[in-house]
PDB file of C-alpha atoms in Angstrom:
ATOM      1  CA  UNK O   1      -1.248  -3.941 -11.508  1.00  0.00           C
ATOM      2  CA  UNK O   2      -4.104  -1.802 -12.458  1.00  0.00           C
ATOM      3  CA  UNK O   3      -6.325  -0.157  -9.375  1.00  0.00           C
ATOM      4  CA  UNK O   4      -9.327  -2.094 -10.991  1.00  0.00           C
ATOM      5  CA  UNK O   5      -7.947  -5.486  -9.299  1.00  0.00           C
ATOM      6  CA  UNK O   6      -7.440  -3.342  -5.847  1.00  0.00           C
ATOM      7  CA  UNK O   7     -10.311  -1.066  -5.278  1.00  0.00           C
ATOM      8  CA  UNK O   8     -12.737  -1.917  -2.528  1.00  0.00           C
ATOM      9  CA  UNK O   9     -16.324  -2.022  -4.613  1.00  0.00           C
ATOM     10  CA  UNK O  10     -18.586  -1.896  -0.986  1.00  0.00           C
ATOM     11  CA  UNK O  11     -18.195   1.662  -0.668  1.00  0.00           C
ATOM     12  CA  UNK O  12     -19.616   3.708   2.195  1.00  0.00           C
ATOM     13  CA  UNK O  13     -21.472   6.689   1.058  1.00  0.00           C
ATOM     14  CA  UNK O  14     -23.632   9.717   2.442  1.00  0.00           C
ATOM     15  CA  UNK O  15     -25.366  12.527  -0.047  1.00  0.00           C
ATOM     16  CA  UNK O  16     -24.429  15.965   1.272  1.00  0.00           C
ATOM     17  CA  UNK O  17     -27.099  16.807   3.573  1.00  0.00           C
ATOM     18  CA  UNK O  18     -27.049  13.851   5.729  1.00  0.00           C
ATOM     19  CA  UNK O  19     -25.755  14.382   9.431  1.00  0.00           C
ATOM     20  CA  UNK O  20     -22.599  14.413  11.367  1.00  0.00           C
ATOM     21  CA  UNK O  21     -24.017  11.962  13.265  1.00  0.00           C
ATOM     22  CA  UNK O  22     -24.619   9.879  10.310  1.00  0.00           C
ATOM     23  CA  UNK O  23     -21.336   9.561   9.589  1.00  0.00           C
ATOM     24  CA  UNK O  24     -20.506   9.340  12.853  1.00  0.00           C
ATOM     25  CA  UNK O  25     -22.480   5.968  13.376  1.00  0.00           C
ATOM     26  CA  UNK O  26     -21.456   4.614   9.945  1.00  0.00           C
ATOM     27  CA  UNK O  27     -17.967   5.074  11.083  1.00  0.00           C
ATOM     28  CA  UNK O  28     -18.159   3.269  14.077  1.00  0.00           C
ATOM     29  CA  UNK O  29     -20.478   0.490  12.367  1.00  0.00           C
ATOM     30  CA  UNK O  30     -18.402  -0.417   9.556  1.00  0.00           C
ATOM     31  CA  UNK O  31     -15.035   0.480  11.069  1.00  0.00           C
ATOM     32  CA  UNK O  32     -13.876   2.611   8.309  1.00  0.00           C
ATOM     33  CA  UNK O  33     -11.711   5.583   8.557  1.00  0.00           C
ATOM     34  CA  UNK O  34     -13.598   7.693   5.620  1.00  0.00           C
ATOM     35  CA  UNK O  35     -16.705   8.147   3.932  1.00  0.00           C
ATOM     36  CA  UNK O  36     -17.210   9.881   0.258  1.00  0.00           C
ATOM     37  CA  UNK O  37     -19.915  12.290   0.059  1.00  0.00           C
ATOM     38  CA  UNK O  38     -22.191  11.632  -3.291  1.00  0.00           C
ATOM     39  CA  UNK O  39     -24.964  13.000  -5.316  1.00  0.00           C
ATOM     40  CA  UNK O  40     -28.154  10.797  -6.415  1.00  0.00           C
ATOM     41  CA  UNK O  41     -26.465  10.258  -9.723  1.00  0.00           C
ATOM     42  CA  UNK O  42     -22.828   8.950  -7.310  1.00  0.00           C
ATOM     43  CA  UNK O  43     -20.656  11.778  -8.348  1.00  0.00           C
ATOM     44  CA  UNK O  44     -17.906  12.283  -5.602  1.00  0.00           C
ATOM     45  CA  UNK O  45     -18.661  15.646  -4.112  1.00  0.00           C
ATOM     46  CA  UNK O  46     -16.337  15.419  -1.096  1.00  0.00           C
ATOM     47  CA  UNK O  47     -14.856  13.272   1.225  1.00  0.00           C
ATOM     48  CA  UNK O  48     -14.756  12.994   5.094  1.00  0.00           C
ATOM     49  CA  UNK O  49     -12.187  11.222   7.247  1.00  0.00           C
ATOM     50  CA  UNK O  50     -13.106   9.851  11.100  1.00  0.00           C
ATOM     51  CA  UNK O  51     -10.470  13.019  11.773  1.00  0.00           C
ATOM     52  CA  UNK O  52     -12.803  15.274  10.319  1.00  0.00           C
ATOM     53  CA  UNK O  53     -16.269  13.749  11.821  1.00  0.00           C
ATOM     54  CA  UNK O  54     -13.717  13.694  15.258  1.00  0.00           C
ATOM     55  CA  UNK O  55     -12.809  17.148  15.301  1.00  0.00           C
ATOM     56  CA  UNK O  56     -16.701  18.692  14.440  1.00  0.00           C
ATOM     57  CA  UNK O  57     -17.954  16.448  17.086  1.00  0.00           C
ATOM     58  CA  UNK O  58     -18.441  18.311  20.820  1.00  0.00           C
ATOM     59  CA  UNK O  59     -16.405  17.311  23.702  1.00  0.00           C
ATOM     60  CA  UNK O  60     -18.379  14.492  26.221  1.00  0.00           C
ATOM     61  CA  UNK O  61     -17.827  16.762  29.165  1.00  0.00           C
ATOM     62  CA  UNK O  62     -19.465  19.954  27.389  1.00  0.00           C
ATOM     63  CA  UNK O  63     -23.234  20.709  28.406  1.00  0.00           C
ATOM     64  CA  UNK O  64     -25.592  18.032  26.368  1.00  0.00           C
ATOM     65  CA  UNK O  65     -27.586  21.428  24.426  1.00  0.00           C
ATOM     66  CA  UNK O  66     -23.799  21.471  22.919  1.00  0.00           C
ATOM     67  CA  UNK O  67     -24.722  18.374  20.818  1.00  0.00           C
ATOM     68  CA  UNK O  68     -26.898  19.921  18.054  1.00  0.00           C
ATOM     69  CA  UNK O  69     -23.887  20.829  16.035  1.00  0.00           C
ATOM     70  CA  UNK O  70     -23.758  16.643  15.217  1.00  0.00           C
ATOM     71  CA  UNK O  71     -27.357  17.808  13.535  1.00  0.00           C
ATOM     72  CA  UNK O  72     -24.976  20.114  11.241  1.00  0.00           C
ATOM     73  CA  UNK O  73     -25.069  18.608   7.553  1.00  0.00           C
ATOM     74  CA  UNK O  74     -21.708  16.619   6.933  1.00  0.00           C
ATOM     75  CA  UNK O  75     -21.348  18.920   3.557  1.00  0.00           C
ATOM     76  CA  UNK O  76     -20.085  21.847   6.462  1.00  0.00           C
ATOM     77  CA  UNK O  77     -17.382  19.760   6.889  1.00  0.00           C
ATOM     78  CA  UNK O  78     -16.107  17.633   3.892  1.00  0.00           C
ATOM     79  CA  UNK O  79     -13.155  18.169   2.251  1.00  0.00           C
ATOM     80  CA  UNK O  80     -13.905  19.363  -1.632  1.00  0.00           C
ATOM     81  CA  UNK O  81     -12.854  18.855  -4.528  1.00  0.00           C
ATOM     82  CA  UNK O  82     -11.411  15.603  -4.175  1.00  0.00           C
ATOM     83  CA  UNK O  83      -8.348  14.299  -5.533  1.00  0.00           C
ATOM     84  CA  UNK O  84      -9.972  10.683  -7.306  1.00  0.00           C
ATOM     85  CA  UNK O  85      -7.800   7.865  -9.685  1.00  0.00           C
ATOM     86  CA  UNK O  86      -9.310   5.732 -12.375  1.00  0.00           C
ATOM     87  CA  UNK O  87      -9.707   1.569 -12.485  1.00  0.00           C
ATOM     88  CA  UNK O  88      -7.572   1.904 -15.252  1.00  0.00           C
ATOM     89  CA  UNK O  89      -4.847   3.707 -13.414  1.00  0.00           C
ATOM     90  CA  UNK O  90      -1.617   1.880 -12.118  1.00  0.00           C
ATOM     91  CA  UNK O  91      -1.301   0.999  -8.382  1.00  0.00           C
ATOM     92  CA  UNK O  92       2.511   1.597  -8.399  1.00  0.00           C
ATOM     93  CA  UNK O  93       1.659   5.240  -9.866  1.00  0.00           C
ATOM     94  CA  UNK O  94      -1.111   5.873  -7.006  1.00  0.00           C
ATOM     95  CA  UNK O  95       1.312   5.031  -4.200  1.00  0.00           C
ATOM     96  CA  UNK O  96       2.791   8.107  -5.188  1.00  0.00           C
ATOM     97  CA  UNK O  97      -0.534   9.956  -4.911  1.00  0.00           C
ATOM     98  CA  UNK O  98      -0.846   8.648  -1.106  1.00  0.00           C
ATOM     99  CA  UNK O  99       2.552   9.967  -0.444  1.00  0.00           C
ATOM    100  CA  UNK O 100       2.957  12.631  -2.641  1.00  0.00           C
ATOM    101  CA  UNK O 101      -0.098  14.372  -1.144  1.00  0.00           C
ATOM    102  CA  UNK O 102      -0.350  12.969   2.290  1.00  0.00           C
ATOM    103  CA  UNK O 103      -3.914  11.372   1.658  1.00  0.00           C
ATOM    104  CA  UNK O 104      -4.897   8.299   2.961  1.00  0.00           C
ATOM    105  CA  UNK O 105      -8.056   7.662   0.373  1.00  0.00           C
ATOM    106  CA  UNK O 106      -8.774   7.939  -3.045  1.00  0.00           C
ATOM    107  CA  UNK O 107     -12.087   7.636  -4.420  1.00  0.00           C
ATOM    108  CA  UNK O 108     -12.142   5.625  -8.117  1.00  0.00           C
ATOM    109  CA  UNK O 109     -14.031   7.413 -10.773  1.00  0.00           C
ATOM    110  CA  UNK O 110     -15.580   6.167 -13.931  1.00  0.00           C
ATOM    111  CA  UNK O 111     -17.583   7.876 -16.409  1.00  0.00           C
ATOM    112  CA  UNK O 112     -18.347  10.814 -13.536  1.00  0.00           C
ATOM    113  CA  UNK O 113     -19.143   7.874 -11.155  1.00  0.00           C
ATOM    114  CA  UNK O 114     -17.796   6.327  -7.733  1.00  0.00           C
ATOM    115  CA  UNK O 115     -17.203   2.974  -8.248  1.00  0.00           C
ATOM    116  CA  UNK O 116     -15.028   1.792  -5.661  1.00  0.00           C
ATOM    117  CA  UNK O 117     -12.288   3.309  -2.951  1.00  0.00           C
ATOM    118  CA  UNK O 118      -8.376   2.545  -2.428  1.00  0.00           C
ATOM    119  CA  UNK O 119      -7.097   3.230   1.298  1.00  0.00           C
ATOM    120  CA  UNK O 120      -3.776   3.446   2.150  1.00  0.00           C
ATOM    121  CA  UNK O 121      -4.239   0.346   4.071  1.00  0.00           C
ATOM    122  CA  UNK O 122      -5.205  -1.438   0.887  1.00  0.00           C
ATOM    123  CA  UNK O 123      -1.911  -0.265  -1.014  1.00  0.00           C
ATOM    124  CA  UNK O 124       0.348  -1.376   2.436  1.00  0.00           C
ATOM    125  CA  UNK O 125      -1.021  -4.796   2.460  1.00  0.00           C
ATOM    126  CA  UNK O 126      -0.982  -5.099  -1.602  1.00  0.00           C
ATOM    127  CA  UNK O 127       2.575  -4.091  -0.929  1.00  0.00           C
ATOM    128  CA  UNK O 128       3.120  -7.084   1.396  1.00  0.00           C
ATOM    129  CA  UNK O 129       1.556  -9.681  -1.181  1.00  0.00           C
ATOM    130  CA  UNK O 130       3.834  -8.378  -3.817  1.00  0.00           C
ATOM    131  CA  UNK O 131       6.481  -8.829  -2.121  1.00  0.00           C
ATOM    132  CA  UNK O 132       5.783 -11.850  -0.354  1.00  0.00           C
ATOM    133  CA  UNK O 133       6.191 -11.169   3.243  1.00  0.00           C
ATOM    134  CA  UNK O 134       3.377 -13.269   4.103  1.00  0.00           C
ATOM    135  CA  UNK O 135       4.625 -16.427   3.026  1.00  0.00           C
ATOM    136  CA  UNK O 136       7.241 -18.107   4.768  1.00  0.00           C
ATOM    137  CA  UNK O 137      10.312 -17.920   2.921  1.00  0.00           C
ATOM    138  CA  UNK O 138      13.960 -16.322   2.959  1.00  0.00           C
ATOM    139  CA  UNK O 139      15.137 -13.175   1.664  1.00  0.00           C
ATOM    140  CA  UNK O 140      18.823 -12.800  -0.056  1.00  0.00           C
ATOM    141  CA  UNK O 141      19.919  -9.410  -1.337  1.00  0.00           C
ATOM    142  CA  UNK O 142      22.686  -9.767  -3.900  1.00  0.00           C
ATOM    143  CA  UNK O 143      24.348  -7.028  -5.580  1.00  0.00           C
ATOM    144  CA  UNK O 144      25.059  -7.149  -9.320  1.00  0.00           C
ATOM    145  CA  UNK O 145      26.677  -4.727 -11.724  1.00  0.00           C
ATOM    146  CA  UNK O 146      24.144  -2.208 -13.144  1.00  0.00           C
ATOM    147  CA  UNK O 147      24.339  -4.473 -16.782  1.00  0.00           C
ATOM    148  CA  UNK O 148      21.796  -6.031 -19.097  1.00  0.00           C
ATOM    149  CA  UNK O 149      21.266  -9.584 -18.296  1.00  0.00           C
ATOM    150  CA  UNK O 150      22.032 -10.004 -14.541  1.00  0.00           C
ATOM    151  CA  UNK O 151      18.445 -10.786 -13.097  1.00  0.00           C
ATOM    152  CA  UNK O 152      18.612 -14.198 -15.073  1.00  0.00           C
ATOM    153  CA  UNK O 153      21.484 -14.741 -14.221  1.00  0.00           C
ATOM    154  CA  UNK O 154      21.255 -14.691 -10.583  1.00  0.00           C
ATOM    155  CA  UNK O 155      17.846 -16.205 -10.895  1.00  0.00           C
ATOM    156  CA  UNK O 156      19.445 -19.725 -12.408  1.00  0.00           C
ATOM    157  CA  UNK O 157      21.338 -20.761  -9.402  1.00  0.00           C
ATOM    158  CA  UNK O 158      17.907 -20.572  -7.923  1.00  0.00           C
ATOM    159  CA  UNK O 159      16.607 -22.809 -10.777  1.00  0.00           C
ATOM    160  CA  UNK O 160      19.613 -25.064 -10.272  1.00  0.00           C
ATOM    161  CA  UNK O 161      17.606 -25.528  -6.400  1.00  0.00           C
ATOM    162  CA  UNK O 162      14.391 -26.648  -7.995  1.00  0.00           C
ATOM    163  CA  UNK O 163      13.507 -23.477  -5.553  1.00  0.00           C
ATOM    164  CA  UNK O 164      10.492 -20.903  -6.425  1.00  0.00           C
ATOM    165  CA  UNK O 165      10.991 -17.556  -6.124  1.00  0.00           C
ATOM    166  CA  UNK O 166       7.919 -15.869  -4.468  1.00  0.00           C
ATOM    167  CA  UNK O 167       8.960 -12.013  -5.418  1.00  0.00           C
ATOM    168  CA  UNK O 168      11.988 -10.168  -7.308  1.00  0.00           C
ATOM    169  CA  UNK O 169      12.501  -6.541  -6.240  1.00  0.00           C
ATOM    170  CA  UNK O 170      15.326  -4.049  -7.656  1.00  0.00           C
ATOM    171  CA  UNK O 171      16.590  -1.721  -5.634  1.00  0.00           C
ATOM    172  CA  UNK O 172      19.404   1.029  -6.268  1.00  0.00           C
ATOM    173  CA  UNK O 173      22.638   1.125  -4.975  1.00  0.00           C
ATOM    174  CA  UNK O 174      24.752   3.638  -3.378  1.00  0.00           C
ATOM    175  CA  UNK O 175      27.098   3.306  -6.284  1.00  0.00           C
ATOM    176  CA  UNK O 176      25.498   3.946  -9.248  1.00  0.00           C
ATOM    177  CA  UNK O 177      27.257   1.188 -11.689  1.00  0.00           C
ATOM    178  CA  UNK O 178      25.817  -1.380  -9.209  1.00  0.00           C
ATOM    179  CA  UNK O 179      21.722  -2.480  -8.531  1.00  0.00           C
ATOM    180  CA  UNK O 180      20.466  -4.788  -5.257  1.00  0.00           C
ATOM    181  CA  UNK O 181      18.257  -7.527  -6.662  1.00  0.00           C
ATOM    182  CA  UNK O 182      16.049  -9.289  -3.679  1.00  0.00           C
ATOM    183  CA  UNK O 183      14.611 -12.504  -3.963  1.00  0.00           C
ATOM    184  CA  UNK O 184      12.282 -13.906  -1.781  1.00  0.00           C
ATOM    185  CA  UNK O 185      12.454 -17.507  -2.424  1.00  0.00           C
ATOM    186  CA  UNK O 186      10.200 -20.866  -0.845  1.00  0.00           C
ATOM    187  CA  UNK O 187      12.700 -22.244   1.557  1.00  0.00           C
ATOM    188  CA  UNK O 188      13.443 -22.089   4.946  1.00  0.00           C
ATOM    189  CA  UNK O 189      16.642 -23.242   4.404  1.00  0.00           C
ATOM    190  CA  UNK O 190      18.537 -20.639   1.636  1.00  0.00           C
ATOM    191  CA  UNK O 191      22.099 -21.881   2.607  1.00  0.00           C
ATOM    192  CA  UNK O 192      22.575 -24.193  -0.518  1.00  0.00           C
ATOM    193  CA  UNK O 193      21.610 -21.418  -2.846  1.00  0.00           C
ATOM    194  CA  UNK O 194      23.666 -18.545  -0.616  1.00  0.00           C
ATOM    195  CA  UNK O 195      26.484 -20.731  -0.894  1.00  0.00           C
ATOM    196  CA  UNK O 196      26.585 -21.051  -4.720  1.00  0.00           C
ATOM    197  CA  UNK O 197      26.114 -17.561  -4.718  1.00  0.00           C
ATOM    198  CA  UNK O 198      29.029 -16.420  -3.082  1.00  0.00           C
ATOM    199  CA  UNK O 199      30.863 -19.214  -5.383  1.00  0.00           C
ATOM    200  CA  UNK O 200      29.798 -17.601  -8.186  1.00  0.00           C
ATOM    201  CA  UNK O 201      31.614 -13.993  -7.219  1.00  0.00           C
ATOM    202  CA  UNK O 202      28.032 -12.465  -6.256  1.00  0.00           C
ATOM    203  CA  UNK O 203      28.750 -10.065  -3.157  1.00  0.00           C
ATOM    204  CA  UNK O 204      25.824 -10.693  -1.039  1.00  0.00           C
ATOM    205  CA  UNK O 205      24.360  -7.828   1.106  1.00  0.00           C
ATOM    206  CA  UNK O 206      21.971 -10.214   2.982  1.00  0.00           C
ATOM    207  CA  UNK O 207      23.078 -12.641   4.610  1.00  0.00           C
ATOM    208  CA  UNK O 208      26.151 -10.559   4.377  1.00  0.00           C
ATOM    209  CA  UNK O 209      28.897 -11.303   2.502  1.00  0.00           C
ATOM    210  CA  UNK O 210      31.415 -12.449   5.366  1.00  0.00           C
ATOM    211  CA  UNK O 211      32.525 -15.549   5.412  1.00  0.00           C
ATOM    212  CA  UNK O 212      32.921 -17.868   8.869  1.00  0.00           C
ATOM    213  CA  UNK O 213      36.117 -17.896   9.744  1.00  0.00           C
ATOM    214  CA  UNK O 214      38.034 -21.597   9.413  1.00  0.00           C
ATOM    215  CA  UNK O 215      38.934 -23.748  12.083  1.00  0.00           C
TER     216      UNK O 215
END
């Protein structure tokens, strides 16, 4: 998935010499956490985080001639350069941006421009429609040799349900000569499909693996 198909295009911007209390009141307004600083011609200059705007701001219970540092310009406090991603970049190589540097926004450039923003709260819930977690459904975690071929081969006793399968994620193991595929598949009732499973020799790691005892 490119960032193109994630970015948020309504971006919140202030040029350089607006206020801290600009920012301030845009922040509350649009309930955002950040706000990119630009010039006329919307090249990122910096970027400011509710933190930021927070932490320049004076204390309520300081005397009120206090106040006329939120008349400072917000360029006194934004953070510059800024680290900014592409539309053409891939989300999956962002995430490690957002981790990797403990950021939790990244402007998107093009051609020397802002052109939209990604928040970490973007990539989370991106992460949940990949995955499926929003649908109802049933996970099973199976673990398969670490072999050409296995994914469709687990993935036709599924067929064999006339069941979809909302996501496919592979994990690694703990032994290397082994992988964890996870399906997420449409059905509230996965017992059919776990039970051909085990038939088939496939340990299962979710539901686990142990049988019921007989009685």
């Amino acid at each position: 998935m490119l960032v193109e198909e994630l970015m948020n295009r309504n971006m919140i911007t202030l040029p350089p010499k607006a206020t801290i209390n600009e920012a301030l009141q845009l922040l509350e307004k649009h309930k955002i956490r950040h706000i990119t600083i630009v010039d006329e011609a919307m090249q990122v200059l910096g970027i400011v985080s509710d933190r930021d705007v927070r932490d320049a701001s004076p204390s309520t219970f300081l005397d009120t001639s206090d106040f006329h540092i939120l008349n400072k310009e917000i360029q006194t406090i934004m953070t510059s350069p800024v680290i900014t991603i592409h539309p053409m970049d891939f989300v999956e190589e962002i995430a490690y941006i957002f981790y990797d540097k403990e950021i939790a926004c990244l402007p998107v450039v093009s051609q020397n421009k802002l052109v939209g923003v990604v928040t970490e709260k973007d990539m989370l819930y991106k992460l949940i429609q990949l995955t499926g977690t929003h649908e109802q459904s049933s996970l099973i975690e199976v673990k398969v040799p670490d072999l050409p071929g296995q994914l469709p081969k687990v993935a036709s006793v599924f067929v064999n349900h006339n069941v979809n399968i909302v996501s496919v994620l592979l994990y690694p193991y703990k032994d290397p000569d082994y992988k964890i595929l996870v399906f997420r598949v449409k059905t509230l009732n996965p017992m059919p499909i776990i039970n051909d499973l085990r038939d088939a020799g496939y340990t299962l790691l979710w539901p686990n693996n142990i049988m019921e005892p007989k009685k």
